[in-house]
Short mmCIF file of C-alpha atoms and ligand atoms in Angstrom, two decimals:
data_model
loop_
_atom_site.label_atom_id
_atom_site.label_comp_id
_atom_site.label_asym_id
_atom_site.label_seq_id
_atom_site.Cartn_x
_atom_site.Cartn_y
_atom_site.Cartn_z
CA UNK A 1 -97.86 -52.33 12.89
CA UNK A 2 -100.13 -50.82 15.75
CA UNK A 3 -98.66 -49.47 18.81
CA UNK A 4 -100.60 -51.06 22.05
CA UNK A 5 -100.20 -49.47 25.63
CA UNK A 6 -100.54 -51.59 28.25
CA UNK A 7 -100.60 -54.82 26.37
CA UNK A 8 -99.72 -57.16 29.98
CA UNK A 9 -102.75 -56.19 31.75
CA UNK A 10 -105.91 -57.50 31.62
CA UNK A 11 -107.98 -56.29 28.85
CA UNK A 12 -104.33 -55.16 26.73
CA UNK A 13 -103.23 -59.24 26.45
CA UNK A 14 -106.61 -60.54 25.80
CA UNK A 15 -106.59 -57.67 23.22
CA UNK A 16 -103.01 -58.57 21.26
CA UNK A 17 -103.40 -62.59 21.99
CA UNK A 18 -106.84 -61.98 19.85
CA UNK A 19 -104.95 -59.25 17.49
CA UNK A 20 -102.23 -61.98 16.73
CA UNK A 21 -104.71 -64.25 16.28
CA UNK A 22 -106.49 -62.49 13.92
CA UNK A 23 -104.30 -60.46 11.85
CA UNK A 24 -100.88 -60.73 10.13
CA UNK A 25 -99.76 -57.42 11.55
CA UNK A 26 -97.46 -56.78 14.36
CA UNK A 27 -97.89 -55.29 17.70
CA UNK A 28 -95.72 -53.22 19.82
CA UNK A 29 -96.66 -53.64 23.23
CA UNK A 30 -95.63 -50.94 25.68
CA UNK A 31 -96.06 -51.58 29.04
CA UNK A 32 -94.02 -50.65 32.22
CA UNK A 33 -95.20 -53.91 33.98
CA UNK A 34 -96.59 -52.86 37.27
CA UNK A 35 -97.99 -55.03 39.20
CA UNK A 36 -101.11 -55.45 36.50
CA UNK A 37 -98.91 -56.55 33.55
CA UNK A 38 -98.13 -59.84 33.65
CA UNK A 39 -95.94 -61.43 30.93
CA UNK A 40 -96.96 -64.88 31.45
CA UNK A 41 -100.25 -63.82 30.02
CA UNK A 42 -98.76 -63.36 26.59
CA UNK A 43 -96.32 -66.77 26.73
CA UNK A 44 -97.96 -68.11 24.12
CA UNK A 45 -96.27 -65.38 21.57
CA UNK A 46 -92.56 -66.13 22.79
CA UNK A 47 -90.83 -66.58 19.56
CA UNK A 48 -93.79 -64.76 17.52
CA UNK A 49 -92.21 -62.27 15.33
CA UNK A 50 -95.66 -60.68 14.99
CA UNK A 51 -95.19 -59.38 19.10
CA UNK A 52 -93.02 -56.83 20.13
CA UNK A 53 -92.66 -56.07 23.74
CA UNK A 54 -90.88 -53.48 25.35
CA UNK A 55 -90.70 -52.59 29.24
CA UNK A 56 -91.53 -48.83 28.81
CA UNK A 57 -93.38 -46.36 31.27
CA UNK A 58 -95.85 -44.30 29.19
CA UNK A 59 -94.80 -40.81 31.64
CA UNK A 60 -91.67 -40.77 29.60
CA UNK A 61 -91.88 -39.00 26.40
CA UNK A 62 -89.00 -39.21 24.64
CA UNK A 63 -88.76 -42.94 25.08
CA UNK A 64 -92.29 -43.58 23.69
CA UNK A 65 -91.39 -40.86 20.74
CA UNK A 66 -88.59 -42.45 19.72
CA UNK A 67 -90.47 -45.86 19.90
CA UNK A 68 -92.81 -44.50 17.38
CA UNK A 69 -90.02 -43.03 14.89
CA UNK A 70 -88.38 -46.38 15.12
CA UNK A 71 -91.51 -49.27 14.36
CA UNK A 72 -93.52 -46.56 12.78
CA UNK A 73 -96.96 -47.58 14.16
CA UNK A 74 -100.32 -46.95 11.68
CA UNK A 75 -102.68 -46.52 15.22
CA UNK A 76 -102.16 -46.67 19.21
CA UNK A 77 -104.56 -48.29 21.24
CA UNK A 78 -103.97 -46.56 24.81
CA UNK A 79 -105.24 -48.98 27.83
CA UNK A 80 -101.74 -48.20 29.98
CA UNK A 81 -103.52 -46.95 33.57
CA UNK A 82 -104.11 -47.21 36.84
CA UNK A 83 -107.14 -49.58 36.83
CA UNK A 84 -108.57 -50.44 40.43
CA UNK A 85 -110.81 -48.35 42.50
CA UNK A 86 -110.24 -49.45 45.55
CA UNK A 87 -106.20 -48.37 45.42
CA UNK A 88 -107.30 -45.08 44.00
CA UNK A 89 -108.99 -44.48 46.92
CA UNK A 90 -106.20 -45.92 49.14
CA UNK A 91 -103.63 -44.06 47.00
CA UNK A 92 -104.56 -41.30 44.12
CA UNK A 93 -101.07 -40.59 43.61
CA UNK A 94 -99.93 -42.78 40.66
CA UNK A 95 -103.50 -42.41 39.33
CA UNK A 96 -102.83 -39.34 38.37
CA UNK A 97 -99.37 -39.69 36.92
CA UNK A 98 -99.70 -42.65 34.92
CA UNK A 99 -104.02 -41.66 33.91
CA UNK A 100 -103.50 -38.14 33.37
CA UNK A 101 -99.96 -37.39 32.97
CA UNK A 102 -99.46 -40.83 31.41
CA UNK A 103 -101.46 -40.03 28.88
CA UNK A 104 -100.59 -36.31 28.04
CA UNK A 105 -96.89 -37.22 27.36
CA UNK A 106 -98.12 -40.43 24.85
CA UNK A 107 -100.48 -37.44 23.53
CA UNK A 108 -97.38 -35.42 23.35
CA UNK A 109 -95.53 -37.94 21.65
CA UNK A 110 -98.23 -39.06 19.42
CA UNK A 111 -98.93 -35.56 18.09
CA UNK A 112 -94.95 -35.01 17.09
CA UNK A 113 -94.69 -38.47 15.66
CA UNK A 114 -98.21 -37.96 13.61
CA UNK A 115 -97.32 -34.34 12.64
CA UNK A 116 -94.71 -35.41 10.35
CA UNK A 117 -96.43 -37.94 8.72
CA UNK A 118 -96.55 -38.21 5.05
CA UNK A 119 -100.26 -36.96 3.56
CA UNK A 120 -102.43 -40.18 3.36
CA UNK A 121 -100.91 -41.46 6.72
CA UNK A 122 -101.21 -38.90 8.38
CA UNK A 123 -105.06 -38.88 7.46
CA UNK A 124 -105.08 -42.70 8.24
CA UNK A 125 -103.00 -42.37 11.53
CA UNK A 126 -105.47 -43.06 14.87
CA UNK A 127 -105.34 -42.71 18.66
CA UNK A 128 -107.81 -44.92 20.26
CA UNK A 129 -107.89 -43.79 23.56
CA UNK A 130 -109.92 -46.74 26.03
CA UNK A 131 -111.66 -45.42 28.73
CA UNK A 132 -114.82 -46.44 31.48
CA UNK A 133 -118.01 -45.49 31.95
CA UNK A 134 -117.46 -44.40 35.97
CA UNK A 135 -116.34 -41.05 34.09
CA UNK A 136 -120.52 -40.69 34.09
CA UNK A 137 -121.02 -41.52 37.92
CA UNK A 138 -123.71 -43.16 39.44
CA UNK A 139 -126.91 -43.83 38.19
CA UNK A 140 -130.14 -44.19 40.34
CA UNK A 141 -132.83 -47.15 39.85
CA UNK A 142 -134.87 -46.57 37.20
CA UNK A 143 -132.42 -43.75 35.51
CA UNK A 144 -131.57 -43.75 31.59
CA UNK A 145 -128.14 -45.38 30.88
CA UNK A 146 -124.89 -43.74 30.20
CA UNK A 147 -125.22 -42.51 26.41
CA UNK A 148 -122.22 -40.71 24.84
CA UNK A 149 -123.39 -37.16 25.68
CA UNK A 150 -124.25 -38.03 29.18
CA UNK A 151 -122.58 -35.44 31.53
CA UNK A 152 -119.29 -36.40 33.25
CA UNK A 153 -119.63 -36.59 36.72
CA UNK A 154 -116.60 -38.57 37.98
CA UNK A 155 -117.19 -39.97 41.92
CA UNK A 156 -113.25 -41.79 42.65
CA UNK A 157 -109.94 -40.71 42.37
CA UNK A 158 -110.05 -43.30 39.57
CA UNK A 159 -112.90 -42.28 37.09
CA UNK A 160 -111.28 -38.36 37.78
CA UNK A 161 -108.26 -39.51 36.24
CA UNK A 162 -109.51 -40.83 33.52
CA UNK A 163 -111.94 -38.78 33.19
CA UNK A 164 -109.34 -36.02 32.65
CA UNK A 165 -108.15 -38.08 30.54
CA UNK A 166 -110.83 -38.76 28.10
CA UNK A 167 -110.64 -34.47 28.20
CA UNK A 168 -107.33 -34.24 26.99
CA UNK A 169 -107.34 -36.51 24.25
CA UNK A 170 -110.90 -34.59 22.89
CA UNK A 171 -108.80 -31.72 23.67
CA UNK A 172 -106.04 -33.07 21.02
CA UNK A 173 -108.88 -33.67 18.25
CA UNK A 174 -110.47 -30.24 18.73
CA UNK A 175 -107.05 -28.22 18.96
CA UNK A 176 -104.64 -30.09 16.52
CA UNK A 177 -106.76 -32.24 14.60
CA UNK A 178 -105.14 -35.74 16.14
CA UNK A 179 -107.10 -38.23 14.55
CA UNK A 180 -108.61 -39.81 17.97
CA UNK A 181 -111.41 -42.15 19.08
CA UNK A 182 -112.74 -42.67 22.40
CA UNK A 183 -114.31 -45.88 23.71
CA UNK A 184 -115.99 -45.74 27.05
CA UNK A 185 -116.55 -49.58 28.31
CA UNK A 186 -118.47 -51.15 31.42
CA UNK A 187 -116.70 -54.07 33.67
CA UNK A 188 -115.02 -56.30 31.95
CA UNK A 189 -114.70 -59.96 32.69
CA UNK A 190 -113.02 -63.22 32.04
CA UNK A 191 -109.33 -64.87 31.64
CA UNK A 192 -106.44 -63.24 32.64
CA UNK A 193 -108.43 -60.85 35.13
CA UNK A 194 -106.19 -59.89 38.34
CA UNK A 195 -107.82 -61.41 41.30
CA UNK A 196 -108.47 -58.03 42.97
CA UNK A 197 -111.29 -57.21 41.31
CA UNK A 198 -114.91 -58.74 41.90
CA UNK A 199 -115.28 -61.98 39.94
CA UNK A 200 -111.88 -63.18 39.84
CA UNK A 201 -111.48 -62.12 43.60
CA UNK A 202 -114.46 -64.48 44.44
CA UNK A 203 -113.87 -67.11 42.30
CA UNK A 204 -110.09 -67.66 43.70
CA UNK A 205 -110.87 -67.06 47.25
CA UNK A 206 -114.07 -69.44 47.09
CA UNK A 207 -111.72 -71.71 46.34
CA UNK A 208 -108.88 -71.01 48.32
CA UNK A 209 -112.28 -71.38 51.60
CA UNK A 210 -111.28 -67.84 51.99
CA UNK A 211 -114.75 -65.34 52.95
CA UNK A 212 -116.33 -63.55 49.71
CA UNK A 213 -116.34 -60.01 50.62
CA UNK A 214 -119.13 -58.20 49.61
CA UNK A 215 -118.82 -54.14 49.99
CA UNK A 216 -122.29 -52.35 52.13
CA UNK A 217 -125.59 -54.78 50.87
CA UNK A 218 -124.41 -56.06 47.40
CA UNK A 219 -127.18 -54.18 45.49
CA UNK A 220 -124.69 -51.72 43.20
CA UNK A 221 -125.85 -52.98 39.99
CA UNK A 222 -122.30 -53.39 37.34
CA UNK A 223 -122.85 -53.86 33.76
CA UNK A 224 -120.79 -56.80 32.54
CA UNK A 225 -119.24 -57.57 28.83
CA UNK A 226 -116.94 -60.66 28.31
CA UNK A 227 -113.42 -59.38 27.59
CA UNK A 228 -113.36 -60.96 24.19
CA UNK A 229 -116.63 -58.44 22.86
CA UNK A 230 -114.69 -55.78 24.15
CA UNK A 231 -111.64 -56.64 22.22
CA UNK A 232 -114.01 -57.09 19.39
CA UNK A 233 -115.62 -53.60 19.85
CA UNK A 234 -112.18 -52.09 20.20
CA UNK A 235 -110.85 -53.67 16.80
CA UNK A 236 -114.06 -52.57 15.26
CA UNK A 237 -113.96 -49.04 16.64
CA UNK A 238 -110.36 -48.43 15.34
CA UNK A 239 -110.98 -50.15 11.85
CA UNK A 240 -114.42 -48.18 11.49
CA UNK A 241 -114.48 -45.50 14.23
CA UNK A 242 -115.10 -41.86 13.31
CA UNK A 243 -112.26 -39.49 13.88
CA UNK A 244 -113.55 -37.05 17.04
CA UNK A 245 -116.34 -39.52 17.90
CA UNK A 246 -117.02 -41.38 21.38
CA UNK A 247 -118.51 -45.18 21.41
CA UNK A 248 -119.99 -46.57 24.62
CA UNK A 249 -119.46 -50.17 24.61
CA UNK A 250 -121.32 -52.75 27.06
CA UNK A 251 -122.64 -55.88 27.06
CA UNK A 252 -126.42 -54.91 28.26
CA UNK A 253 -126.19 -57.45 31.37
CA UNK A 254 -127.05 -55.08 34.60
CA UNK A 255 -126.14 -57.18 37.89
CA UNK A 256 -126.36 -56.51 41.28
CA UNK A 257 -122.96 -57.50 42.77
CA UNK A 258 -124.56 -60.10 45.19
CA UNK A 259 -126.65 -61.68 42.50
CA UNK A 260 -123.22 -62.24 40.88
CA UNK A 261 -121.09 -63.65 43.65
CA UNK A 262 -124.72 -65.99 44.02
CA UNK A 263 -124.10 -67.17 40.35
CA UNK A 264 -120.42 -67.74 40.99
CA UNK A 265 -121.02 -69.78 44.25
CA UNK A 266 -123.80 -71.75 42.67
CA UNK A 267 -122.03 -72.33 39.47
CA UNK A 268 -118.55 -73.71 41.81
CA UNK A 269 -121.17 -75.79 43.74
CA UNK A 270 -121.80 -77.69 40.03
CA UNK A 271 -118.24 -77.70 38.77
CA UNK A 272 -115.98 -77.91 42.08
CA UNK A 273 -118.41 -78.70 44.97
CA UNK A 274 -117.04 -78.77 48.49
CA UNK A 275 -116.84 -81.33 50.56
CA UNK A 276 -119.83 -80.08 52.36
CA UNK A 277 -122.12 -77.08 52.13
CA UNK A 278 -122.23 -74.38 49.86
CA UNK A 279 -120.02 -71.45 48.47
CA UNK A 280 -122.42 -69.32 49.85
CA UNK A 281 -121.40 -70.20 52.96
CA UNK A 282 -118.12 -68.66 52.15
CA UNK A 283 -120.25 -64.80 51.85
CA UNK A 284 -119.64 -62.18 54.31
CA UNK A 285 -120.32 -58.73 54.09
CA UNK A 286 -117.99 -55.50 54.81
CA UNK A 287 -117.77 -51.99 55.53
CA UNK A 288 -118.88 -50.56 52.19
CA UNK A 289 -116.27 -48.98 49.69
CA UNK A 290 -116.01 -45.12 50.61
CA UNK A 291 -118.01 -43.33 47.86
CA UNK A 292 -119.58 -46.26 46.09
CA UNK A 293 -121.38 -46.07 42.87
CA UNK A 294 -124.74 -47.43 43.47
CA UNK A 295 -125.56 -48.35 39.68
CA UNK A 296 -123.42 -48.15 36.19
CA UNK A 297 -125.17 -48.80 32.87
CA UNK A 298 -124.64 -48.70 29.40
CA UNK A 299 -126.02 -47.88 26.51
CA UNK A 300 -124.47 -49.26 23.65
CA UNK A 301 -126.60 -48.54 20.96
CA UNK A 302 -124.86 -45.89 18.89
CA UNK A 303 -121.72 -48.55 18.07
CA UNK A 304 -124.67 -51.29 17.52
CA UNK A 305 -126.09 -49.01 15.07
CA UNK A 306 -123.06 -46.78 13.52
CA UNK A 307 -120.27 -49.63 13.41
CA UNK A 308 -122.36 -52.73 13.39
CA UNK A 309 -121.02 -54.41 16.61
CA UNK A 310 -122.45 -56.17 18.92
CA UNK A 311 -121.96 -58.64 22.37
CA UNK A 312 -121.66 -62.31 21.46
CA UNK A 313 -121.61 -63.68 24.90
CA UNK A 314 -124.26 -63.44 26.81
CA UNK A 315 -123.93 -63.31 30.76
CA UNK A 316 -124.46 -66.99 31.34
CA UNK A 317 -122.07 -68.17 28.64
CA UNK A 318 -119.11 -65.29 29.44
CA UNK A 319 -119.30 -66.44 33.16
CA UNK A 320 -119.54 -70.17 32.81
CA UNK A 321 -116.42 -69.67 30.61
CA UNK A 322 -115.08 -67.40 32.91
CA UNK A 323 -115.06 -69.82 35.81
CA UNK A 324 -114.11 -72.93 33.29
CA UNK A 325 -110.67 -70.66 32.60
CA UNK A 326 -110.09 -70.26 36.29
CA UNK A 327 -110.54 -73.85 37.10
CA UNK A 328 -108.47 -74.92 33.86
CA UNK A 329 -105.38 -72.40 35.27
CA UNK A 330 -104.75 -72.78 38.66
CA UNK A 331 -101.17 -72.47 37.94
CA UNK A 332 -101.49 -68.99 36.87
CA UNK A 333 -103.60 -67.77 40.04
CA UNK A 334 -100.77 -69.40 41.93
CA UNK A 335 -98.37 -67.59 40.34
CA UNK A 336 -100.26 -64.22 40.42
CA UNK A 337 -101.57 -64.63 44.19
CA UNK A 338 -97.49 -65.60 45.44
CA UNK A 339 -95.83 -62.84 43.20
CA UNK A 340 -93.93 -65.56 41.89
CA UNK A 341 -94.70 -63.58 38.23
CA UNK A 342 -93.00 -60.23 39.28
CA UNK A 343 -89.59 -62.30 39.80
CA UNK A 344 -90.07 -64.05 36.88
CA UNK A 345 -90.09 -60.87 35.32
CA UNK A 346 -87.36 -59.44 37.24
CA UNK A 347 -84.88 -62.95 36.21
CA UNK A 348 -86.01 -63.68 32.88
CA UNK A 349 -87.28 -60.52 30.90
CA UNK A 350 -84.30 -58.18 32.22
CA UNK A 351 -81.78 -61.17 31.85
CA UNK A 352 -82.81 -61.54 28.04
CA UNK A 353 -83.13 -58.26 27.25
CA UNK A 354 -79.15 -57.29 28.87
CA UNK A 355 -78.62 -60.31 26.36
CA UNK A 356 -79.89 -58.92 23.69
CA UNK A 357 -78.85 -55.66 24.19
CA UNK A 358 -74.85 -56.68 24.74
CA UNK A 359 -75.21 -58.92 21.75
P1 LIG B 401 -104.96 -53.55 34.25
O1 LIG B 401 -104.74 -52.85 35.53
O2 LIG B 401 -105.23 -55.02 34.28
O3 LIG B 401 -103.69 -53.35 33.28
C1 LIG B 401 -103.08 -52.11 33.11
C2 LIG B 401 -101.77 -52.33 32.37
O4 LIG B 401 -101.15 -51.04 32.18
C3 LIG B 401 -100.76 -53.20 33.12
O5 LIG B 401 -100.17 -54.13 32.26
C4 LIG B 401 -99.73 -52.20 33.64
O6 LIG B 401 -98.43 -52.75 33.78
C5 LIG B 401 -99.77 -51.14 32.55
N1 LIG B 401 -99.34 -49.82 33.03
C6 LIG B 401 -99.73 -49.18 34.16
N2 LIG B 401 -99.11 -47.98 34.25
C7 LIG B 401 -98.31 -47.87 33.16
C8 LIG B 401 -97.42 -46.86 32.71
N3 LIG B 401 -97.22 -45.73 33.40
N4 LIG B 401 -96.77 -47.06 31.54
C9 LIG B 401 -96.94 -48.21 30.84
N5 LIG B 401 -97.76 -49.20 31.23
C10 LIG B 401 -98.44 -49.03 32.39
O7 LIG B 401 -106.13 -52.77 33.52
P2 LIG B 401 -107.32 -53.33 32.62
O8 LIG B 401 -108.43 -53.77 33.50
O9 LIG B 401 -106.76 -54.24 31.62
O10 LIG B 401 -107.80 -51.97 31.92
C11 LIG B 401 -107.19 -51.51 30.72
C12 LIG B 401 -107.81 -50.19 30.33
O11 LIG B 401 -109.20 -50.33 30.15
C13 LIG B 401 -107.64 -49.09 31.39
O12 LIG B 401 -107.38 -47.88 30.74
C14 LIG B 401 -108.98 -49.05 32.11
O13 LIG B 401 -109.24 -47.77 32.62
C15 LIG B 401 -109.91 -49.40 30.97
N6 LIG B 401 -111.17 -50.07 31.36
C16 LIG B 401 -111.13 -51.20 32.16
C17 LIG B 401 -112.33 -51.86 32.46
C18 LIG B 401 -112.33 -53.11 33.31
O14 LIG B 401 -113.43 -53.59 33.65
N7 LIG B 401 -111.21 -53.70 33.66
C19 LIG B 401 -113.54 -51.38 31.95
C20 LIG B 401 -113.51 -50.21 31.17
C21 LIG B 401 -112.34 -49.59 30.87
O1 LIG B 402 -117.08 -49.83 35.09
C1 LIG B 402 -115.82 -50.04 34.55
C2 LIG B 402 -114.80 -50.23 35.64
O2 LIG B 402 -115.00 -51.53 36.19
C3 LIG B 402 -113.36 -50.08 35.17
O3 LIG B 402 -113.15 -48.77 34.71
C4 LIG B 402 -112.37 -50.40 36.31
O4 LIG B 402 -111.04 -50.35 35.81
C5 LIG B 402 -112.67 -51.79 36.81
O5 LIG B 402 -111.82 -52.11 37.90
C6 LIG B 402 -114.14 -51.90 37.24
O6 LIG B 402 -114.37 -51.07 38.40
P1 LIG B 402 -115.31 -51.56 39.61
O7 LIG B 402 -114.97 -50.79 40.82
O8 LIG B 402 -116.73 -51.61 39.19
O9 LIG B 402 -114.79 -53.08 39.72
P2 LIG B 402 -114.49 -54.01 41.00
O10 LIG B 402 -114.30 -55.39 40.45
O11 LIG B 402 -113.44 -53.45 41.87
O12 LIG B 402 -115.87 -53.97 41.78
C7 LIG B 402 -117.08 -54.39 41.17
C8 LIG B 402 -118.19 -54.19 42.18
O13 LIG B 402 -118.03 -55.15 43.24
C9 LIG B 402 -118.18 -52.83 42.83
O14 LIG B 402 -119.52 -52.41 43.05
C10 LIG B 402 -117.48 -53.06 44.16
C11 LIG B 402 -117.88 -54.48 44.50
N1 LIG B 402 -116.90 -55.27 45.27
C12 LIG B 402 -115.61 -55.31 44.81
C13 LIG B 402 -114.66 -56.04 45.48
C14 LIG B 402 -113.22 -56.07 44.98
C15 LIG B 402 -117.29 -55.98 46.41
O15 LIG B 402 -118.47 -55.95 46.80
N2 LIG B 402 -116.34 -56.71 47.05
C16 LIG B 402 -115.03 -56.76 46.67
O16 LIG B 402 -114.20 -57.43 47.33
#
């Protein structure tokens, strides 16, 4: 069994729908369902022996240790955080207890749970630890990409907690030997992604005839990889990852954010035209985000070359099925954009687990 942190969120169900799709063994998904983790994302494994989920908050340490002494987990793949920029700026606060202090006490746990491993689990035991590449800061026109030794410069609330982070669990390799891996991965796209953030934002309000914000000019350049190769990258890190080591992953697709919400509108305009006129119509810009990054990119070649993996979906194919999975679910962005998910959660998931628990 491998322990996964934040398994309701974006990236965390795509990553144990794919697990369970590809593997025999179980997952134990910990997540404290914030507002990111969404349960209905993972409906398709009600009844699936092979998915375990408990409502946990990492922050508490003594729940998540004796999580571990009971299902015994070979690995943990951490993605439990904070994720959004824009609150981090509007709100640092539970950045840093669920990024940084979050992650100490599942460090905490993890190193009392691994130190009394028997011998060759103990040496097999890992910590994959998933992180972003805004721990690097902003890069400049023309400047090399993020590689793995690139100095940290952290700009947001956001990228400082995880950057601190990303310190503490190198801190746990270096000091007690904690058999970690670090991956440090560029924007992330596709189903399942909470309409807050860029794409999914202007996909849903294009539709909705809502405006398509776009923060100062629309010239920060992202670097976008389809959810599914980082899912990929992540399984391939933790089966083939060097203990100690860091692995950039991206998908080699720079973008400048207006070229993107252009491809979006355009791409709408063929699948769901309007009645008249263009999405682009729907485009207006806004006061930029306070402390922008101007440019992120990565360079991915040391897991290309060391562990073999690489992006399968290019830009064009990720975003046309992007867009194809929004379309195909409007139920689910109704559910998400109403809130109606949180109840759900609230009614059914507490309800069955009382059940269980006075059974
Ligand atoms: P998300 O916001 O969609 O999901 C985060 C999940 O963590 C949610 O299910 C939430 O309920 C859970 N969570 C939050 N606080 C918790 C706590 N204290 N205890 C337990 N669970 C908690 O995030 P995401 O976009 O899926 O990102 C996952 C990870 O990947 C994060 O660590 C993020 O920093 C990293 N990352 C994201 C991207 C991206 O483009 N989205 C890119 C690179 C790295
Ligand atoms: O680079 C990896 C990071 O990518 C992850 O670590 C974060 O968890 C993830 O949220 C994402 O951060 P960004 O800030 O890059 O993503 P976001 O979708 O919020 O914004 C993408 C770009 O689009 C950014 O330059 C800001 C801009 N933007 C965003 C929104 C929500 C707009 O112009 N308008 C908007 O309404």
């Amino acid at each position: 069994m491998i322990l996964v942190t934040g398994g309701a969120g974006f990236i965390g169900s795509n990553f144990v729908l794919d697990w369970v799709a590809q593997s025999d063994e179980a997952v134990l998904n910990v997540d404290k369902l914030s507002y990111a983790g969404n349960l209905r994302n993972l409906s398709a494994l009600q009844g699936d022996e092979r998915h375990v989920f408990v409502r946990e908050d990492i922050c508490d340490q003594d729940a998540i240790a004796a999580l571990l002494n009971k299902y015994k987990p070979r690995a943990i793949v951490h993605f439990a955080a904070e994720s959004h920029v824009d609150r981090s700026i509007r709100g640092p606060r539970d950045f840093i207890n669920t990024n940084i202090n979050g992650t100490f006490s599942l460090l905490e746990a993890a190193r009392g749970y691994w130190s009394e491993l028997p011998g060759q689990e103990q040496r097999d035991f890992r910590f994959l630890h998933v992180s972003t590449d805004e721990v690097y800061g902003s890069l400049s026109a023309g400047d090399a990409s993020f590689t793995e030794t690139t100095a940290y410069a952290p700009n947001s609330p956001y990228s400082a907690s995880k950057a601190a982070s990303d310190h503490l669990v190198r801190s746990y390799h270096h000091t007690y030997g904690l058999p970690t891996l670090t991956t440090n991965c560029s924007n992330n796209y596709g189903p399942y992604h909470f309409p807050e953030k860029l794409i999914p934002l202007i996909i849903t309000n294009a539709r909705a005839g809502k405006s398509l914000p776009i923060y100062g000019d629309g010239q920060q350049v992202r670097d976008w990889l389809y959810v599914g190769d980082h899912c990929a990258a992540i399984r391939c890190v933790l089966d083939k990852g060097m203990p100690g080591e860091v692995y950039n992953i991206g998908g080699w697709n720079e973008k400048a954010n207006l070229d993107v919400v252009h491809i979006l509108c355009d791409m709408l305009d063929r699948m769901d035209p309007k009645k008249s006129g263009s999405y682009r119509d729907q485009i207006t810009f806004v006061t930029d985000r306070p402390g922008h990054d101007r440019r992120y990119a990565i360079d991915a070649s040391k897991i290309e070359r060391e562990l073999g993996w690489r992006p399968v979906e290019t830009f064009e194919t990720g975003i046309e099925r992007t867009v194809q999975w929004y379309l195909a679910h409007q139920d689910w962005v109704a559910d998400v954009q109403s809130g109606d998910y949180l109840k759900w959660i609230e009614t059914n998931y507490n309800q069955r687990m009382a059940e269980k628990e006075s059974a």
